[in-house]
Amino acid sequence: MDPMYLALSLFRRRCYDKCIDVCSSILDKQPLDQAAWCLKMRALTQRVYVDDLESEETAIQDDFLDGNVVATAPRPGTSLRTSGTAAPTKSLGARPRTSTGRPISGVMRAGTQSGRTGLALERLRTSRGTTGQSARAIRLGTAAMLTQKDGPFIQVSRLNLSKYAKNKALNKSLFEYLFYHEGDVRNAMELAVLATQSCEFKDWWWKIQLAKCYTALNLIRDAEQQVKSALKQHPHVESYIRLVRIYLKIDQPLTATEICKQALEKFPQDVSIMTELARLTEALNESQASVKYYRSIVIEDATNTEAIACIGMYHFYNNQPELALRYYRRVLAMGAHSAELYNNLGLCCLYSQQLDLTLACFQRALDLATNPLIKADVWYNLSYVAIAAGDIALAIQCLNLCLCADSSHSSAFNNLAVLHHKNGRTHLAKAYLESARGHQPALPEPVYNSDILQEM
């Protein structure tokens, strides 16, 4: 078989390591083979490529040197900072939030529990088709194409970026290689600027790439201009989503919501846009509007685990554990197996009075939990099972195990204080309440219980 045809076949089958080896053998014999050089460059990119729309952290974080902040004290309901730290509402649909300010759902997604390790390897990796080439044309390259066996594949410092920017067969592949594989944002941005100039500012794709570079360099307003210009030339779903993420970075969720609604007018019932809109309304504590969008997502895509899990969570916090159990069982039947899913199944079984399945679900959750924070939550929920069974000693032991996994679990400290107070150990209860207030001052239960103990 022809080596180049074999390399293309391996690339299409996503056997990137083998494709790289075959391309390397071709380049050893013909170092200036542009076809093999381009294919190896794309294989190296796809091997490490992660969709930055899904891997991007959208949580709002405090930054003292951030020049893009619009208002330091925004009005209620117009900022994700105020909605994430606001006092708990009385709505039954209000759900607890993670440390990043995102509502807890049944699946992991971008912006949820960003401190969890190993998420980048678990995210879905998308692949793109090869650039269209009518035939394998072997052309003489430049000295920058020559690579050393023990050195880097491409010597970026020797690249003539202005020359490659005019080559439509190589410039896009080279940009993705610089941006994703090398992580060289500045050279990638320079290549994008030169390519945009060479195409006379008529290619919307290069404007989106410029926006990605500006966002990586925290030049948010410049990225906003590039995305808006790209949308005028060619409305695209990815462009709308990137514009939404840009407004989220400068804490303008209402503007981001309007952009999503405009995108739905262009692309009715698009799943990715409705997902962004559902997440936005969820972050703004609008549970009913959020679950409405999630239901529309399930109608369009019946295998969307995020939408199914969020609908199940909504029913659970509206005192409908039986309906929530149906949705989580649907996610389980689709092949999803995680500690969070079995934890939610255990809680649904507990409140649905299916006690024979409760402990089995929690046992499976403990077996699958690798993150100490997730394991702490499972032990915390197991304490409620023990309380429901009337075993106070077992509940205290579960809460102690929760604190062994996460020593800053304020709710566990609070519940330990209540249980010790019921057993007559008031001084120990006061100490646990002080620890709960120290780790999470905004939690209302320790403050209320402390006041009750002081009045006694």
Coordinates of C-alpha atoms in Angstrom, one line a residue:
M1 CA 0.0 0.0 0.0
D2 CA 1.2 3.5 -0.8
P3 CA 2.5 5.1 2.5
M4 CA 0.6 8.3 2.0
Y5 CA -2.7 6.5 1.3
L6 CA -2.0 4.4 4.5
A7 CA -1.4 7.6 6.5
L8 CA -4.6 9.2 5.2
S9 CA -6.5 6.0 6.1
L10 CA -5.1 6.0 9.6
F11 CA -6.0 9.7 10.1
R12 CA -9.6 9.0 9.1
R13 CA -9.8 6.2 11.6
R14 CA -8.3 8.5 14.3
C15 CA -5.2 6.3 14.7
Y16 CA -3.2 9.4 15.1
D17 CA 0.0 7.8 16.6
K18 CA 0.3 5.4 13.8
C19 CA -0.4 8.1 11.2
I20 CA 2.4 10.2 12.7
D21 CA 4.8 7.3 12.5
V22 CA 4.0 6.7 8.8
C23 CA 4.3 10.4 8.0
S24 CA 7.6 10.5 9.8
S25 CA 8.9 7.7 7.7
I26 CA 7.8 9.5 4.5
L27 CA 9.6 12.7 5.7
D28 CA 12.8 10.8 6.4
K29 CA 12.9 9.9 2.7
Q30 CA 11.5 13.1 1.3
P31 CA 12.0 15.9 3.9
L32 CA 10.3 18.5 1.8
D33 CA 7.1 16.6 1.1
Q34 CA 4.4 19.1 1.9
A35 CA 1.5 16.6 1.9
A36 CA 3.1 14.4 4.5
W37 CA 4.2 17.5 6.5
C38 CA 0.7 18.9 6.5
L39 CA -0.9 15.5 7.4
K40 CA 1.6 14.9 10.3
M41 CA 0.9 18.4 11.5
R42 CA -2.9 17.8 11.5
A43 CA -2.4 14.4 13.3
L44 CA -0.3 16.0 16.0
T45 CA -3.0 18.6 16.5
Q46 CA -5.9 16.2 16.6
R47 CA -4.1 14.0 19.1
V48 CA -4.2 16.8 21.7
Y49 CA -7.2 18.7 20.4
V50 CA -10.0 19.5 22.9
D51 CA -13.0 21.5 21.9
D52 CA -12.3 24.8 23.7
L53 CA -16.1 25.6 23.7
E54 CA -16.6 22.7 26.1
S55 CA -13.4 23.0 28.0
E56 CA -13.6 26.7 28.6
E57 CA -14.2 27.7 32.2
T58 CA -17.2 30.0 32.3
A59 CA -17.4 30.6 36.1
I60 CA -17.1 34.1 37.3
Q61 CA -14.0 34.7 39.4
D62 CA -12.8 37.8 41.2
D63 CA -9.9 39.6 39.6
F64 CA -8.6 42.7 41.1
L65 CA -6.7 43.7 37.9
D66 CA -9.5 42.9 35.5
G67 CA -10.1 46.0 33.3
N68 CA -13.2 44.5 31.7
V69 CA -15.5 44.8 34.7
V70 CA -18.5 46.9 33.9
A71 CA -19.8 47.6 37.4
T72 CA -18.5 46.7 40.8
A73 CA -22.0 46.7 42.4
P74 CA -24.4 45.4 39.7
R75 CA -28.2 45.4 40.2
P76 CA -29.7 42.1 41.4
G77 CA -30.5 39.7 38.6
T78 CA -28.0 41.3 36.2
S79 CA -24.8 39.6 37.3
L80 CA -23.6 36.0 37.8
R81 CA -21.5 37.2 40.7
T82 CA -24.5 38.3 42.7
S83 CA -26.7 35.3 41.7
G84 CA -24.0 32.9 42.7
T85 CA -23.4 34.4 46.1
A86 CA -27.0 35.5 46.9
A87 CA -28.9 34.2 49.8
P88 CA -30.8 30.9 49.2
T89 CA -34.3 31.5 47.9
K90 CA -37.4 29.9 49.2
S91 CA -38.3 28.2 45.9
L92 CA -38.4 24.5 46.1
G93 CA -36.5 24.4 42.8
A94 CA -33.5 26.2 44.2
R95 CA -30.6 23.7 44.1
P96 CA -27.2 23.8 45.9
R97 CA -24.2 25.2 44.1
T98 CA -20.6 24.2 43.7
S99 CA -17.6 26.2 44.8
T100 CA -17.5 27.8 41.3
G101 CA -21.1 29.1 41.7
R102 CA -22.7 26.7 39.3
P103 CA -25.8 24.7 40.2
I104 CA -25.1 21.1 40.9
S105 CA -26.5 18.8 38.1
G106 CA -26.2 15.1 37.5
V107 CA -23.5 15.4 34.9
M108 CA -20.1 17.1 34.7
R109 CA -19.8 19.9 32.2
A110 CA -17.7 23.0 31.6
G111 CA -17.6 25.3 34.5
T112 CA -18.8 22.8 37.0
Q113 CA -16.3 21.9 39.8
S114 CA -13.3 23.2 38.0
G115 CA -11.0 22.0 40.8
R116 CA -11.5 18.4 39.9
T117 CA -8.5 16.8 38.4
G118 CA -8.3 14.9 35.2
L119 CA -11.3 16.6 33.5
A120 CA -9.4 17.6 30.4
L121 CA -8.7 13.9 29.6
E122 CA -12.4 13.0 30.1
R123 CA -13.9 15.6 27.8
L124 CA -15.2 14.6 24.4
R125 CA -12.6 15.2 21.7
T126 CA -14.0 16.2 18.3
S127 CA -12.2 15.7 15.0
R128 CA -12.4 17.6 11.8
G129 CA -12.1 16.4 8.2
T130 CA -8.9 16.8 6.2
T131 CA -8.4 19.8 4.1
G132 CA -9.5 19.3 0.5
Q133 CA -6.6 18.3 -1.8
S134 CA -7.4 17.1 -5.3
A135 CA -4.2 15.1 -5.6
R136 CA -1.0 14.4 -3.7
A137 CA 1.3 17.1 -5.0
I138 CA 4.9 16.9 -3.9
R139 CA 6.2 20.5 -3.8
L140 CA 9.5 21.9 -2.6
G141 CA 9.2 23.5 0.8
T142 CA 11.4 25.8 2.8
A143 CA 14.1 25.2 5.3
A144 CA 11.6 25.6 8.1
M145 CA 10.1 22.3 7.1
L146 CA 13.3 20.4 7.8
T147 CA 13.1 18.8 11.2
Q148 CA 15.7 17.1 13.4
K149 CA 15.1 13.6 14.7
D150 CA 15.7 14.6 18.3
G151 CA 14.3 18.1 18.0
P152 CA 10.9 19.7 17.5
F153 CA 8.7 18.8 14.5
I154 CA 8.4 22.4 13.4
Q155 CA 11.0 25.1 14.2
V156 CA 8.6 27.9 14.8
S157 CA 11.3 30.6 15.1
R158 CA 12.3 29.9 11.4
L159 CA 8.8 30.0 10.0
N160 CA 8.1 32.7 7.5
L161 CA 4.6 33.4 8.7
S162 CA 3.7 35.9 6.0
K163 CA 4.5 33.3 3.3
Y164 CA 2.4 30.6 5.0
A165 CA -0.4 33.0 5.6
K166 CA -0.9 33.3 1.9
N167 CA -0.9 29.5 1.4
K168 CA -4.6 28.5 1.7
A169 CA -3.7 24.8 1.7
L170 CA -1.5 25.1 4.8
N171 CA -2.3 28.2 6.8
K172 CA -5.3 26.8 8.7
S173 CA -3.6 23.6 9.6
L174 CA -0.5 25.5 10.7
F175 CA -2.6 27.9 12.9
E176 CA -4.3 25.0 14.7
Y177 CA -1.0 23.3 15.2
L178 CA 0.5 26.5 16.8
F179 CA -2.6 27.2 18.9
Y180 CA -3.5 23.7 20.1
H181 CA -0.3 21.6 20.0
E182 CA 2.4 24.2 20.7
G183 CA 0.3 26.6 22.8
D184 CA 2.0 29.5 21.1
V185 CA -0.8 32.0 21.1
R186 CA 1.2 35.0 20.0
N187 CA 2.6 33.4 16.8
A188 CA -0.8 31.9 16.1
M189 CA -2.3 35.4 16.4
E190 CA 0.3 36.8 14.1
L191 CA -0.4 34.1 11.6
A192 CA -4.2 34.8 11.9
V193 CA -3.6 38.6 11.4
L194 CA -1.5 38.0 8.3
A195 CA -4.0 35.5 6.9
T196 CA -6.9 37.9 7.5
Q197 CA -5.1 40.6 5.6
S198 CA -4.2 38.3 2.7
C199 CA -7.9 37.3 2.2
E200 CA -8.8 41.1 2.4
F201 CA -10.9 40.5 5.6
K202 CA -13.5 38.4 3.8
D203 CA -12.9 35.1 5.6
W204 CA -15.0 34.8 8.7
W205 CA -13.1 31.8 10.0
W206 CA -9.9 33.8 10.5
K207 CA -11.8 36.4 12.5
I208 CA -13.1 33.6 14.8
Q209 CA -9.5 32.4 15.3
L210 CA -8.4 35.9 16.1
A211 CA -11.2 36.1 18.7
K212 CA -9.9 32.9 20.2
C213 CA -6.4 34.3 20.5
Y214 CA -7.6 37.6 21.9
T215 CA -9.7 35.7 24.5
A216 CA -6.6 33.7 25.5
L217 CA -4.7 36.9 26.0
N218 CA -7.6 38.5 27.9
L219 CA -8.3 41.1 25.3
I220 CA -12.0 40.7 25.6
R221 CA -13.2 43.8 23.8
D222 CA -11.0 43.0 20.8
A223 CA -12.4 39.5 20.7
E224 CA -16.0 40.9 20.8
Q225 CA -15.3 43.1 17.8
Q226 CA -13.9 40.1 15.8
V227 CA -16.8 37.8 16.6
K228 CA -19.4 40.5 15.7
S229 CA -17.6 41.2 12.4
A230 CA -17.6 37.4 11.6
L231 CA -21.3 37.2 12.4
K232 CA -22.1 40.0 9.9
Q233 CA -20.3 38.0 7.2
H234 CA -21.5 34.5 8.0
P235 CA -23.9 33.7 10.9
H236 CA -22.7 30.5 12.5
V237 CA -23.6 28.6 15.7
E238 CA -20.0 28.5 17.0
S239 CA -19.7 32.3 16.5
Y240 CA -22.9 32.9 18.5
I241 CA -21.7 30.7 21.3
R242 CA -18.3 32.4 21.4
L243 CA -20.0 35.8 21.7
V244 CA -22.1 34.5 24.6
R245 CA -18.9 33.3 26.3
I246 CA -17.3 36.7 25.8
Y247 CA -20.2 38.4 27.5
L248 CA -20.1 35.9 30.4
K249 CA -16.4 36.8 30.9
I250 CA -17.3 40.4 31.4
D251 CA -20.3 39.4 33.6
Q252 CA -23.2 40.5 31.3
P253 CA -25.6 37.5 31.5
L254 CA -28.6 39.5 30.2
T255 CA -26.8 40.5 27.1
A256 CA -25.6 36.9 26.6
T257 CA -29.3 35.8 27.0
E258 CA -30.3 38.2 24.2
I259 CA -27.6 36.9 22.0
C260 CA -28.8 33.3 22.5
K261 CA -32.4 34.4 21.6
Q262 CA -31.1 36.1 18.5
A263 CA -29.2 32.9 17.6
L264 CA -32.4 30.8 18.0
E265 CA -34.1 33.0 15.5
K266 CA -31.4 32.2 13.0
F267 CA -31.1 28.5 14.0
P268 CA -34.4 27.4 15.5
Q269 CA -34.3 24.5 17.9
D270 CA -30.5 24.2 17.8
V271 CA -29.4 22.0 20.7
S272 CA -26.1 23.8 21.5
I273 CA -27.7 27.2 21.6
M274 CA -30.6 26.0 23.8
T275 CA -28.0 24.4 26.1
E276 CA -26.2 27.7 26.5
L277 CA -29.5 29.4 27.2
A278 CA -30.6 26.8 29.7
R279 CA -27.2 27.1 31.6
L280 CA -27.6 30.9 31.6
T281 CA -31.1 30.8 33.1
E282 CA -29.9 28.1 35.6
A283 CA -27.1 30.3 36.7
L284 CA -29.5 33.2 37.2
N285 CA -31.7 31.1 39.6
E286 CA -34.5 30.8 37.0
S287 CA -35.2 27.1 37.5
Q288 CA -38.5 27.0 35.7
A289 CA -37.3 28.7 32.6
S290 CA -34.2 26.6 32.6
V291 CA -36.1 23.3 32.8
K292 CA -38.3 24.5 29.9
Y293 CA -35.2 24.8 27.7
Y294 CA -33.9 21.5 28.9
R295 CA -37.2 19.8 27.9
S296 CA -36.9 21.4 24.5
I297 CA -33.4 19.9 24.2
V298 CA -34.6 16.5 25.1
I299 CA -37.3 16.7 22.4
E300 CA -34.6 17.5 19.8
D301 CA -31.9 15.2 21.2
A302 CA -33.3 12.3 23.3
T303 CA -29.7 11.2 24.3
N304 CA -28.6 14.5 25.8
T305 CA -27.5 13.3 29.3
E306 CA -27.0 16.8 30.7
A307 CA -30.6 17.9 29.9
I308 CA -32.1 14.6 31.3
A309 CA -30.1 14.9 34.5
C310 CA -31.0 18.5 35.0
I311 CA -34.7 17.8 34.5
G312 CA -34.3 15.0 37.1
M313 CA -32.6 17.4 39.5
Y314 CA -35.4 19.9 39.1
H315 CA -38.1 17.3 39.9
F316 CA -36.1 16.1 43.0
Y317 CA -35.9 19.6 44.5
N318 CA -39.6 20.0 43.8
N319 CA -40.5 17.1 46.0
Q320 CA -41.0 14.6 43.1
P321 CA -38.3 12.0 43.7
E322 CA -40.2 9.3 41.7
L323 CA -40.0 11.4 38.6
A324 CA -36.4 12.2 39.2
L325 CA -35.7 8.5 39.6
R326 CA -37.1 7.9 36.2
Y327 CA -34.8 10.4 34.5
Y328 CA -31.7 9.2 36.3
R329 CA -32.5 5.6 35.4
R330 CA -32.7 6.8 31.8
V331 CA -29.2 8.3 32.1
L332 CA -28.0 5.0 33.6
A333 CA -29.6 3.0 30.8
M334 CA -27.7 5.1 28.3
G335 CA -24.4 3.8 29.6
A336 CA -23.3 6.6 32.0
H337 CA -21.6 5.4 35.1
S338 CA -20.3 7.9 37.6
A339 CA -20.2 8.5 41.4
E340 CA -22.5 11.5 41.0
L341 CA -25.1 9.5 39.1
Y342 CA -25.2 6.7 41.6
N343 CA -25.3 9.3 44.5
N344 CA -28.4 10.9 42.9
L345 CA -30.0 7.5 42.3
G346 CA -29.4 6.7 46.0
L347 CA -31.1 9.9 47.2
C348 CA -34.1 9.4 44.8
C349 CA -34.5 5.8 46.1
L350 CA -34.3 7.0 49.7
Y351 CA -37.0 9.6 49.3
S352 CA -39.1 7.3 47.1
Q353 CA -39.1 4.8 50.0
Q354 CA -37.2 2.2 47.9
L355 CA -34.9 1.4 50.8
D356 CA -33.7 -1.9 49.3
L357 CA -31.9 -0.1 46.5
T358 CA -30.6 2.9 48.5
L359 CA -27.5 1.4 50.1
A360 CA -26.6 -0.5 46.9
C361 CA -26.5 2.8 45.0
F362 CA -24.4 4.6 47.6
Q363 CA -22.0 1.6 47.8
R364 CA -21.5 1.9 44.0
A365 CA -21.0 5.6 44.3
L366 CA -18.3 5.1 46.9
D367 CA -16.6 2.5 44.7
L368 CA -16.5 4.9 41.7
A369 CA -15.6 8.1 43.7
T370 CA -12.0 9.0 43.1
N371 CA -12.2 12.7 44.0
P372 CA -12.2 13.4 47.8
L373 CA -14.9 16.1 47.4
I374 CA -17.3 13.7 45.7
K375 CA -16.6 11.0 48.3
A376 CA -17.3 13.5 51.0
D377 CA -20.7 14.3 49.5
V378 CA -21.5 10.6 49.3
W379 CA -20.7 10.1 53.0
Y380 CA -22.7 13.2 53.9
N381 CA -25.8 11.8 52.1
L382 CA -25.2 8.4 53.7
S383 CA -25.6 10.2 57.1
Y384 CA -29.2 11.1 56.1
V385 CA -29.8 7.4 55.4
A386 CA -28.7 6.6 58.9
I387 CA -30.8 9.4 60.4
A388 CA -33.8 8.1 58.4
A389 CA -33.1 4.6 59.9
G390 CA -32.9 6.1 63.4
D391 CA -29.2 5.2 63.9
I392 CA -27.6 8.4 65.3
A393 CA -24.2 6.7 66.0
L394 CA -24.0 5.6 62.4
A395 CA -24.9 9.1 61.2
I396 CA -22.1 10.6 63.3
Q397 CA -19.6 8.1 62.0
C398 CA -20.7 8.9 58.4
L399 CA -20.2 12.6 59.0
N400 CA -16.8 12.0 60.5
L401 CA -15.8 10.1 57.4
C402 CA -17.1 13.0 55.3
L403 CA -14.8 15.3 57.2
C404 CA -11.9 13.0 56.7
A405 CA -12.4 13.3 52.9
D406 CA -13.1 17.1 53.0
S407 CA -12.1 18.9 56.2
S408 CA -14.0 22.1 55.0
H409 CA -17.4 20.6 54.6
S410 CA -19.5 23.2 56.5
S411 CA -22.8 21.3 56.3
A412 CA -21.2 18.2 57.9
F413 CA -19.9 20.3 60.8
N414 CA -23.4 21.8 61.2
N415 CA -25.1 18.4 61.3
L416 CA -22.5 17.0 63.7
A417 CA -23.3 19.9 66.0
V418 CA -27.0 19.1 65.9
L419 CA -26.5 15.4 66.6
H420 CA -24.1 16.0 69.4
H421 CA -26.5 18.6 70.9
K422 CA -29.2 15.9 70.9
N423 CA -26.9 13.6 72.8
G424 CA -26.3 16.3 75.4
R425 CA -22.7 17.3 74.3
T426 CA -23.4 21.1 74.1
H427 CA -19.8 22.2 74.3
L428 CA -18.8 19.9 71.4
A429 CA -21.8 21.2 69.4
K430 CA -20.6 24.8 69.9
A431 CA -17.2 23.9 68.6
Y432 CA -18.5 22.3 65.5
L433 CA -20.8 25.2 64.8
E434 CA -17.8 27.6 65.1
S435 CA -15.9 25.4 62.6
A436 CA -18.9 25.5 60.2
R437 CA -19.1 29.3 60.4
G438 CA -15.4 29.6 59.9
H439 CA -15.3 27.5 56.7
Q440 CA -18.5 29.0 55.1
P441 CA -19.7 32.2 56.7
A442 CA -22.6 32.6 54.2
L443 CA -24.2 29.3 55.3
P444 CA -27.3 30.3 57.3
E445 CA -27.9 27.1 59.3
P446 CA -24.7 27.3 61.6
V447 CA -25.6 31.0 62.3
Y448 CA -29.1 30.1 63.3
N449 CA -28.1 27.1 65.4
S450 CA -25.4 29.1 67.2
D451 CA -28.0 31.7 68.1
I452 CA -30.3 29.0 69.5
L453 CA -27.5 27.5 71.6
Q454 CA -26.7 30.9 73.0
E455 CA -30.3 31.5 74.1
M456 CA -30.4 28.2 75.9

